[in-house]
Short mmCIF file of N, CA and C in Angstrom, two decimals:
data_model
loop_
_atom_site.label_atom_id
_atom_site.label_comp_id
_atom_site.label_asym_id
_atom_site.label_seq_id
_atom_site.Cartn_x
_atom_site.Cartn_y
_atom_site.Cartn_z
N MET A 6 -16.89 -8.17 4.74
CA MET A 6 -15.62 -9.23 4.80
C MET A 6 -14.26 -8.30 4.95
N SER A 7 -13.76 -9.17 5.87
CA SER A 7 -12.58 -8.89 6.82
C SER A 7 -11.51 -9.72 5.72
N ILE A 8 -10.07 -8.36 5.46
CA ILE A 8 -8.89 -9.20 5.04
C ILE A 8 -8.14 -9.80 6.27
N ILE A 9 -8.10 -9.05 7.38
CA ILE A 9 -7.49 -10.11 8.28
C ILE A 9 -8.41 -9.93 9.65
N HIS A 10 -8.17 -11.04 10.29
CA HIS A 10 -8.98 -11.39 11.29
C HIS A 10 -8.72 -12.02 12.36
N GLU A 11 -8.66 -11.14 13.49
CA GLU A 11 -7.37 -12.24 14.61
C GLU A 11 -8.00 -11.83 16.26
N VAL A 12 -8.05 -12.09 17.02
CA VAL A 12 -8.82 -11.96 18.13
C VAL A 12 -7.64 -11.99 19.57
N ALA A 13 -7.97 -10.98 19.89
CA ALA A 13 -6.68 -10.29 21.29
C ALA A 13 -7.47 -10.52 22.18
N THR A 14 -7.28 -10.84 23.68
CA THR A 14 -7.51 -11.25 25.06
C THR A 14 -6.56 -9.65 25.78
N MET A 15 -7.82 -9.08 26.42
CA MET A 15 -7.58 -8.46 27.27
C MET A 15 -7.00 -8.56 28.63
N THR A 16 -6.30 -7.96 29.14
CA THR A 16 -5.58 -8.52 30.56
C THR A 16 -6.38 -7.42 31.44
N ALA A 17 -6.05 -7.99 32.48
CA ALA A 17 -6.69 -7.15 33.77
C ALA A 17 -6.32 -5.66 33.86
N LYS A 18 -5.19 -5.45 33.07
CA LYS A 18 -4.62 -4.13 32.90
C LYS A 18 -5.66 -3.37 32.48
N GLY A 19 -6.36 -3.70 30.89
CA GLY A 19 -7.32 -3.61 30.08
C GLY A 19 -5.91 -3.67 28.87
N GLN A 20 -5.34 -4.02 28.54
CA GLN A 20 -4.15 -3.90 28.09
C GLN A 20 -4.18 -4.71 26.53
N ILE A 21 -4.23 -4.98 25.22
CA ILE A 21 -4.21 -5.80 24.67
C ILE A 21 -2.70 -6.04 23.79
N THR A 22 -1.95 -6.99 23.05
CA THR A 22 -1.34 -7.11 22.33
C THR A 22 -2.05 -7.10 20.98
N LEU A 23 -1.52 -6.17 19.78
CA LEU A 23 -2.09 -6.33 18.43
C LEU A 23 -1.54 -7.96 18.06
N PRO A 24 -2.20 -8.39 17.04
CA PRO A 24 -1.34 -9.56 17.03
C PRO A 24 -0.62 -9.54 15.34
N LYS A 25 -0.01 -10.17 15.26
CA LYS A 25 1.74 -10.00 14.71
C LYS A 25 0.81 -9.20 13.14
N ALA A 26 0.25 -10.03 12.66
CA ALA A 26 -0.51 -9.91 11.05
C ALA A 26 -1.25 -8.79 11.15
N VAL A 27 -1.79 -8.05 12.44
CA VAL A 27 -2.48 -6.54 12.01
C VAL A 27 -1.19 -5.16 12.04
N ARG A 28 0.11 -5.76 12.86
CA ARG A 28 1.31 -4.94 13.26
C ARG A 28 1.82 -4.91 12.17
N ARG A 29 1.77 -6.01 10.88
CA ARG A 29 2.41 -5.89 10.01
C ARG A 29 1.78 -5.09 9.01
N ALA A 30 0.15 -5.39 8.73
CA ALA A 30 -0.64 -4.46 8.24
C ALA A 30 -0.88 -3.04 8.63
N LEU A 31 -0.79 -3.13 9.06
CA LEU A 31 -0.33 -1.24 9.59
C LEU A 31 1.07 -0.74 10.29
N LYS A 32 1.71 -1.55 9.67
CA LYS A 32 3.77 -1.13 9.77
C LYS A 32 3.72 -0.22 10.82
N VAL A 33 3.19 -1.02 11.97
CA VAL A 33 3.42 -0.68 13.30
C VAL A 33 4.97 -0.98 13.91
N ASP A 34 5.69 -0.72 14.87
CA ASP A 34 6.54 -1.26 15.45
C ASP A 34 6.34 -0.43 16.95
N VAL A 35 7.56 -0.71 17.78
CA VAL A 35 7.70 -0.59 19.35
C VAL A 35 7.62 1.02 19.19
N GLY A 36 6.63 1.48 19.64
CA GLY A 36 7.09 3.30 20.38
C GLY A 36 6.04 4.20 19.37
N SER A 37 5.06 2.87 17.82
CA SER A 37 4.56 3.07 17.01
C SER A 37 3.12 3.87 17.67
N LYS A 38 2.23 5.14 17.58
CA LYS A 38 1.16 4.95 18.17
C LYS A 38 -0.33 4.89 17.00
N VAL A 39 -1.29 3.75 18.02
CA VAL A 39 -1.97 3.37 17.55
C VAL A 39 -3.35 4.23 17.86
N ALA A 40 -4.25 4.57 16.29
CA ALA A 40 -5.49 4.90 16.84
C ALA A 40 -6.74 4.05 16.81
N PHE A 41 -8.00 4.22 17.62
CA PHE A 41 -9.16 3.10 17.99
C PHE A 41 -9.69 4.58 17.75
N ASP A 42 -10.95 4.51 16.38
CA ASP A 42 -11.98 5.15 16.67
C ASP A 42 -13.26 4.31 16.49
N LEU A 43 -14.25 4.78 17.54
CA LEU A 43 -15.36 3.98 17.58
C LEU A 43 -16.54 4.39 16.26
N GLN A 44 -16.93 3.92 15.26
CA GLN A 44 -17.79 4.36 14.69
C GLN A 44 -19.59 4.35 15.76
N ASP A 45 -20.33 4.56 14.15
CA ASP A 45 -22.12 5.04 15.27
C ASP A 45 -22.35 3.33 15.33
N ASP A 46 -21.97 3.10 14.48
CA ASP A 46 -22.75 1.24 14.31
C ASP A 46 -21.89 0.26 15.45
N GLY A 47 -21.25 0.83 16.14
CA GLY A 47 -20.18 -0.20 17.39
C GLY A 47 -19.18 -0.43 16.91
N GLN A 48 -19.14 -0.60 15.62
CA GLN A 48 -17.78 -1.33 15.52
C GLN A 48 -16.43 -0.43 15.20
N VAL A 49 -15.24 -0.87 15.62
CA VAL A 49 -13.92 -0.07 15.98
C VAL A 49 -12.93 -0.47 15.07
N VAL A 50 -12.48 1.14 14.23
CA VAL A 50 -11.74 1.19 13.31
C VAL A 50 -10.25 1.06 13.69
N VAL A 51 -8.98 0.33 13.65
CA VAL A 51 -7.85 0.46 14.44
C VAL A 51 -6.82 0.56 12.84
N SER A 52 -6.15 1.96 13.92
CA SER A 52 -4.91 2.62 12.12
C SER A 52 -3.90 3.33 13.05
N ARG A 53 -2.72 3.02 12.37
CA ARG A 53 -1.45 3.96 12.45
C ARG A 53 -2.08 5.17 12.63
N ALA A 54 -1.66 5.89 13.83
CA ALA A 54 -1.43 6.98 14.46
C ALA A 54 -0.79 8.24 13.45
N ALA A 55 -0.55 9.22 12.52
CA ALA A 55 0.51 9.80 11.90
C ALA A 55 1.10 11.01 13.30
N ALA A 56 2.16 10.26 12.87
CA ALA A 56 2.98 11.19 14.07
C ALA A 56 2.29 12.92 14.15
N GLU A 57 2.87 13.81 14.62
CA GLU A 57 2.34 14.99 14.78
C GLU A 57 3.08 15.44 13.47
N HIS A 58 4.50 15.24 12.78
CA HIS A 58 4.85 15.71 12.15
C HIS A 58 4.82 15.31 10.85
N GLU A 59 4.54 13.89 10.86
CA GLU A 59 4.43 12.76 9.48
C GLU A 59 3.20 13.95 8.39
N ASP A 60 3.99 13.97 7.13
CA ASP A 60 3.14 14.22 5.74
C ASP A 60 3.33 12.91 5.31
N PRO A 61 1.65 12.82 5.07
CA PRO A 61 0.90 11.46 4.21
C PRO A 61 1.92 11.41 2.80
N ALA A 62 2.19 12.72 1.81
CA ALA A 62 2.58 12.48 0.78
C ALA A 62 3.98 12.07 1.03
N ILE A 63 4.45 12.63 1.39
CA ILE A 63 6.25 12.38 2.18
C ILE A 63 6.16 10.34 2.63
N ALA A 64 5.72 10.11 3.20
CA ALA A 64 4.70 8.87 3.87
C ALA A 64 5.03 8.13 2.62
N ALA A 65 3.97 8.29 2.00
CA ALA A 65 3.48 7.32 0.82
C ALA A 65 4.76 7.31 -0.14
N PHE A 66 5.47 8.62 -0.51
CA PHE A 66 6.89 8.71 -1.31
C PHE A 66 8.18 7.71 -0.79
N LEU A 67 7.79 7.86 0.76
CA LEU A 67 8.88 6.96 1.27
C LEU A 67 8.69 5.37 1.30
N ASP A 68 7.35 5.20 0.96
CA ASP A 68 6.98 3.57 1.14
C ASP A 68 7.04 3.32 -0.17
N LEU A 69 6.59 4.18 -1.20
CA LEU A 69 6.91 3.89 -2.69
C LEU A 69 8.67 3.51 -2.76
N LEU A 70 9.54 4.34 -1.97
CA LEU A 70 10.75 4.14 -2.15
C LEU A 70 11.45 2.95 -1.78
N ALA A 71 10.59 2.67 -0.74
CA ALA A 71 11.34 1.20 0.30
C ALA A 71 10.89 -0.41 -0.41
N GLY A 72 9.20 0.22 -1.22
CA GLY A 72 9.50 -1.08 -2.21
C GLY A 72 10.06 -1.23 -2.99
N ASP A 73 10.55 -0.12 -3.69
CA ASP A 73 11.06 -0.11 -4.98
C ASP A 73 12.99 -0.72 -4.21
N VAL A 74 13.50 -0.41 -3.30
CA VAL A 74 14.88 -0.84 -2.49
C VAL A 74 13.99 -2.53 -2.59
N GLN A 75 13.18 -2.86 -1.58
CA GLN A 75 13.18 -4.63 -1.39
C GLN A 75 13.17 -4.87 -2.78
N ALA A 76 12.19 -4.95 -3.90
CA ALA A 76 12.41 -5.10 -4.95
C ALA A 76 13.50 -5.33 -5.88
N GLY A 77 14.87 -4.54 -5.38
CA GLY A 77 15.97 -4.43 -5.98
C GLY A 77 16.12 -3.58 -7.52
N ARG A 78 15.22 -2.66 -7.65
CA ARG A 78 15.45 -1.47 -8.28
C ARG A 78 16.10 -0.79 -8.08
N HIS A 79 16.91 -0.10 -8.59
CA HIS A 79 17.47 1.40 -8.32
C HIS A 79 17.35 2.80 -8.61
N VAL A 80 17.40 3.86 -7.38
CA VAL A 80 16.57 5.00 -8.12
C VAL A 80 17.93 5.76 -8.61
N ARG A 81 17.47 6.41 -9.64
CA ARG A 81 18.52 7.39 -10.69
C ARG A 81 18.82 8.33 -9.68
N ALA A 82 20.05 9.04 -10.33
CA ALA A 82 19.79 11.03 -9.68
C ALA A 82 19.08 11.38 -10.47
N ILE A 83 18.64 12.90 -10.08
CA ILE A 83 18.00 13.47 -11.21
C ILE A 83 18.96 14.52 -11.81
N PRO A 84 18.71 14.81 -12.99
CA PRO A 84 19.40 15.33 -13.56
C PRO A 84 20.05 16.65 -13.91
N ASP A 85 21.24 16.52 -14.04
CA ASP A 85 21.22 18.12 -13.75
C ASP A 85 20.66 18.91 -13.89
N ASP A 86 20.02 19.19 -15.44
CA ASP A 86 19.55 19.97 -16.08
C ASP A 86 17.96 20.49 -15.77
N LEU A 87 17.47 19.18 -14.36
CA LEU A 87 16.41 19.01 -13.64
C LEU A 87 16.69 19.95 -12.32
N ALA A 88 17.82 19.53 -11.58
CA ALA A 88 17.98 19.97 -10.55
C ALA A 88 18.13 21.53 -10.03
#
């Protein structure tokens, strides 16, 4: 079952516009790379393509920090004895 179901129309040049809900879910913006993977059953999986220099662990940590900032939580400095 789909969480989001959207439909896009292909232009004469073979281009589509990703619907806003999909762009938000994938966290993509202008200049972002999007990957299309065709599965054996004919389904296409669309995902945000990781930048060549992007570390998944760091990206997850930065997403966590962004959530804290949006929620109004503050990050405390690392104590001197742990730094």
